[in-house]
CSV table of C-alpha atoms in Angstrom, one decimal:
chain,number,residue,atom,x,y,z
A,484,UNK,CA,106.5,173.6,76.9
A,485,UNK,CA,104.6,170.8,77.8
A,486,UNK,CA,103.0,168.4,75.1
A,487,UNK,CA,98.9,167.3,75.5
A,488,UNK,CA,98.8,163.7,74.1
A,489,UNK,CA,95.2,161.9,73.6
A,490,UNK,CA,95.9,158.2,73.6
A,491,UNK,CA,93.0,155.9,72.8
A,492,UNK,CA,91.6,152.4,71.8
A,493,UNK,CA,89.2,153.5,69.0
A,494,UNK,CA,87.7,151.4,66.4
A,495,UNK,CA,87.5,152.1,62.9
A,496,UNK,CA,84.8,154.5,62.9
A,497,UNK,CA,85.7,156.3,65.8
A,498,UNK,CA,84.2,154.9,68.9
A,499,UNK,CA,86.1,154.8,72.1
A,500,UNK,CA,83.3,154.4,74.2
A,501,UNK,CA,83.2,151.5,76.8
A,502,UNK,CA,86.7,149.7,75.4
A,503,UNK,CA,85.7,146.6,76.9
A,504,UNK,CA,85.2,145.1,72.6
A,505,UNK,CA,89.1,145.1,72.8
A,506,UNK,CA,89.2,142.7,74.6
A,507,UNK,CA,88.5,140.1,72.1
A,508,UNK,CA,92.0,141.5,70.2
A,509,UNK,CA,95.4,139.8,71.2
A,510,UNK,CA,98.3,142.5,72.1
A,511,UNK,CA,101.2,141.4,71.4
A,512,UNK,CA,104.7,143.5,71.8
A,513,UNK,CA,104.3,146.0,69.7
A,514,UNK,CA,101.3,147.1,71.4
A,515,UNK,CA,102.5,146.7,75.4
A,516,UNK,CA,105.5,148.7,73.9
A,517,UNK,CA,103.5,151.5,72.8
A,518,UNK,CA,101.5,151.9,75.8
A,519,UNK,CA,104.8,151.9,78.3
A,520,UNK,CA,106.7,154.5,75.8
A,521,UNK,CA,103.5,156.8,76.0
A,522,UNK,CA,103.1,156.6,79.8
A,523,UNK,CA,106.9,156.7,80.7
A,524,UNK,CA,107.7,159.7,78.4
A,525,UNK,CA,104.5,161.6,80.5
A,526,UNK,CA,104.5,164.0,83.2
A,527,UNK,CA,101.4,163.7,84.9
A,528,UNK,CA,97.9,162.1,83.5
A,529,UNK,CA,95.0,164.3,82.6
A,530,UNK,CA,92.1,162.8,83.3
A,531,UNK,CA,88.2,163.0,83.1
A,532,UNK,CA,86.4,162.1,86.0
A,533,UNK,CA,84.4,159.0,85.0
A,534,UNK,CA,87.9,158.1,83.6
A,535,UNK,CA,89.2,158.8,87.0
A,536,UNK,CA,87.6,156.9,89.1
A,537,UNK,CA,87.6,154.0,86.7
A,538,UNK,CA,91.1,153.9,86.8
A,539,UNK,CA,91.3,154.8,91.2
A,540,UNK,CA,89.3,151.9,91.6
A,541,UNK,CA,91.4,149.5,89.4
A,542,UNK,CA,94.6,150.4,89.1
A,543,UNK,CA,96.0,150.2,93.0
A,544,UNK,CA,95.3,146.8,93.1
A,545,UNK,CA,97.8,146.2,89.9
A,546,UNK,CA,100.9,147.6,90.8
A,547,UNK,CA,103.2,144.4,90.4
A,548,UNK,CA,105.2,145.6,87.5
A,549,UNK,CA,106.8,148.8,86.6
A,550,UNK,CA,103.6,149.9,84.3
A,551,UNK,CA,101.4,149.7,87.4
A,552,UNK,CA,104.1,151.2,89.6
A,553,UNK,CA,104.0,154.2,87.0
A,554,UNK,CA,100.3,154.2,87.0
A,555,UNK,CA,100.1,154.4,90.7
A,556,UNK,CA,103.0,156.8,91.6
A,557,UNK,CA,102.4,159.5,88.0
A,558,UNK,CA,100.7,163.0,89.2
A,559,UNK,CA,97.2,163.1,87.9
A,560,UNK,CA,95.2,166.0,87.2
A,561,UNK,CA,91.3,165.4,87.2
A,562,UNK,CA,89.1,168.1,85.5
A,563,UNK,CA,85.5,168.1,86.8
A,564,UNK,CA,83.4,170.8,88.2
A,565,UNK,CA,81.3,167.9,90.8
A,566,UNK,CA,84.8,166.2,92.4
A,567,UNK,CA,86.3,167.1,95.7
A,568,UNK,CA,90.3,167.2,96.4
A,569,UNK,CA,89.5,165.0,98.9
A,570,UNK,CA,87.3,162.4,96.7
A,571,UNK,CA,90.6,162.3,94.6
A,572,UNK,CA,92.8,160.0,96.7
A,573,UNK,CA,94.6,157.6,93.7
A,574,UNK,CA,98.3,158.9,94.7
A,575,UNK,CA,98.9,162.6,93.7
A,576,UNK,CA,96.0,163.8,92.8
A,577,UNK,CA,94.6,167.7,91.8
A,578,UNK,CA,91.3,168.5,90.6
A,579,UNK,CA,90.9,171.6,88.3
A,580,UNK,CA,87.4,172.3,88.3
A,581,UNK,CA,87.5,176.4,88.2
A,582,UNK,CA,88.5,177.6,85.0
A,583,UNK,CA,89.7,174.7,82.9
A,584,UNK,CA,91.0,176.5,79.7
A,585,UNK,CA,93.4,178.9,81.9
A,586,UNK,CA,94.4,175.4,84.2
A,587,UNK,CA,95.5,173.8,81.3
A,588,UNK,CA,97.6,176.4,79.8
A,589,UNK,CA,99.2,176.5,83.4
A,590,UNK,CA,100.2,172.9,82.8
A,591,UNK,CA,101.1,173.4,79.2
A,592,UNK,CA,103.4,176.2,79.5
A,593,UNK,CA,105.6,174.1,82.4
A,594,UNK,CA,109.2,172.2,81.1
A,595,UNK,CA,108.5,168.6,81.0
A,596,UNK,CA,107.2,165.3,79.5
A,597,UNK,CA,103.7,164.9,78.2
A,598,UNK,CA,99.9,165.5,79.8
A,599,UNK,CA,98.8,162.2,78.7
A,600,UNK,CA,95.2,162.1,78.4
A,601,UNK,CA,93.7,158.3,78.3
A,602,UNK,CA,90.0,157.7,77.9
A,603,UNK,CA,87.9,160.7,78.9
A,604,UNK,CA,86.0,161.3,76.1
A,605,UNK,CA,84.2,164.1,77.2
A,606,UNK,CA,87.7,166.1,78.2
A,607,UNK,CA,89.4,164.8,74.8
A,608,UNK,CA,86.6,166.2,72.8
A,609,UNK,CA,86.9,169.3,74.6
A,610,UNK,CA,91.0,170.2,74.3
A,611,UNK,CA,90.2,169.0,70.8
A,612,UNK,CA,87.8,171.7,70.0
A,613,UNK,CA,89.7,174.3,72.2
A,614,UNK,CA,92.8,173.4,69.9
A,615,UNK,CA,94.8,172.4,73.0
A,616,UNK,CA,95.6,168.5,71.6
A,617,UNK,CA,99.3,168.4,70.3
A,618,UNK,CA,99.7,165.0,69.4
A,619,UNK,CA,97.4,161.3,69.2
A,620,UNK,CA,99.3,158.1,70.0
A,621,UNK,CA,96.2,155.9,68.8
A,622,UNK,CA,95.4,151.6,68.8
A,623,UNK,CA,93.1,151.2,65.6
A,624,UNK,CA,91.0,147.9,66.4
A,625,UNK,CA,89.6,146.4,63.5
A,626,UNK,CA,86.0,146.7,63.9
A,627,UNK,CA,83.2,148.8,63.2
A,628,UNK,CA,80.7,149.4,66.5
A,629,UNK,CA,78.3,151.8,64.8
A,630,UNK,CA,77.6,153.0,68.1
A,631,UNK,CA,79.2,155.0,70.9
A,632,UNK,CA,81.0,158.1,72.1
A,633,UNK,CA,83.2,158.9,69.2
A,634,UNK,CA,86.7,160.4,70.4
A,635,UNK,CA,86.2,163.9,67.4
A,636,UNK,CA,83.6,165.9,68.4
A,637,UNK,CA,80.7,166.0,65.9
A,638,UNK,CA,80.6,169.3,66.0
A,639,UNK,CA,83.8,170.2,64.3
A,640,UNK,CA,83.4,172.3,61.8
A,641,UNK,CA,87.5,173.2,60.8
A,642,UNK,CA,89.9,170.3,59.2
A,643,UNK,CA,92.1,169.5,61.8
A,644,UNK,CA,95.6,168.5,59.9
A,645,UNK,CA,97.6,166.3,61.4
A,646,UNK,CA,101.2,164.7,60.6
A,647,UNK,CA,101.7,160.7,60.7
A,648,UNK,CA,104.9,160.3,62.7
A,649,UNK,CA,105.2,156.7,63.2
A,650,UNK,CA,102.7,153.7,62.1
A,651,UNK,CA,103.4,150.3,63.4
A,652,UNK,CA,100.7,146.6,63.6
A,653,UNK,CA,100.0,144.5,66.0
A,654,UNK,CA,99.0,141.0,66.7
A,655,UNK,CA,95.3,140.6,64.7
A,656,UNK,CA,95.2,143.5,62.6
A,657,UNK,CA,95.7,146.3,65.1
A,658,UNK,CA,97.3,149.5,63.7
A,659,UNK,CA,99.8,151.5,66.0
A,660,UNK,CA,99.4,155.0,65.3
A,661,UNK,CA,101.2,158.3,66.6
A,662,UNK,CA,100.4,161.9,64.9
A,663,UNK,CA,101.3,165.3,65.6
A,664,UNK,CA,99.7,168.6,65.0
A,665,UNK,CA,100.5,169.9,61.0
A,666,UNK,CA,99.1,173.3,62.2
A,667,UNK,CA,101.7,175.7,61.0
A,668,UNK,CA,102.5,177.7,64.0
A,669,UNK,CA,100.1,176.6,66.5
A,670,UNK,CA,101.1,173.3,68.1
A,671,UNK,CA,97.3,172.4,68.7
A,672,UNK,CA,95.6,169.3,66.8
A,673,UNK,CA,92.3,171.0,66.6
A,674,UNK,CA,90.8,173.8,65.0
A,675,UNK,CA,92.5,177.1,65.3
């Protein structure tokens, strides 16, 4: 079965809106290491569209080294109910805009590395709520934004436990954390 892993730049209350405050935070190794072992050990990307086209627009251009060579060659999956198959044309592309939940499972129930989600804060919060996340591989900035799209939805009304498996820092203050789904059973980090 395949794993759903949400990977994102969040800040220390949440916000993984427009990452563009990063910037302003050195990575060192640690951190370039993190993001190459997430993306290596995926299957395919599961993107949002704003996410999407973000990343179609930038990503072709930076395909120098073996991360942007990943990037470019990886099977993407794009959910949105507005896209066209032929609108998605960043390397192997399929849009799932029909029925989303049963999609998903599709992908989940094939042999194979991880559906790495990156960004997409609208998809995120929705496998989150559906229970479909399995694991978070997440960069903690140190900074509080006090504003923005938050990556759990506010909405949530069940704990969601999950398991710490690995904690590492970075260059100024930035925390390298990877967690798993505690739910006894269900292999979802989101409310059962």
């Amino acid at each position: 079965m395949t794993r759903i892993v949400v990977t994102e730049f969040i800040s220390l209350d949440g916000v993984i809106e427009e990452p563009h405050w990063t910037f302003q935070f050195e990575r060192g190794p640690a951190g370039l290491l993190f993001k190459s072992d997430e993306l290596f050990a995926s299957q395919a990307l599961l993107l949002g569209r704003v996410t999407y086209q973000g990343f179609a627009q930038a990503w072709p251009s930076m395909d120098t080294d073996d991360f942007g060579k990943r990037m470019n060659s990886i099977p993407k999956y794009v959910v949105s109910s507005t896209m066209t198959e032929a609108e998605a044309t960043w390397g192997s592309t399929t849009v799932i805009g029909g029925d989303v939940v049963a999609e998903i499972t599709k992908l989940k129930a094939q042999p194979g590395g991880d559906l790495l989600v990156e960004g997409s804060a609208q998809l995120a919060q929705t496998l989150i709520r559906l229970g479909l996340v399995d694991g978070y591989r997440l960069m903690v900035f140190p900074v509080v934004l006090g504003a923005g799209k938050r990556l759990f939805p506010p909405e949530m009304t069940v704990p969601a436990r999950l398991a710490l498996t690995d904690a590492k820092q970075d260059r100024d203050g930035v925390m390298l954390l990877t967690y798993q789904s505690a739910s006894a059973g269900t292999g979802a980090a989101g409310p059962a």
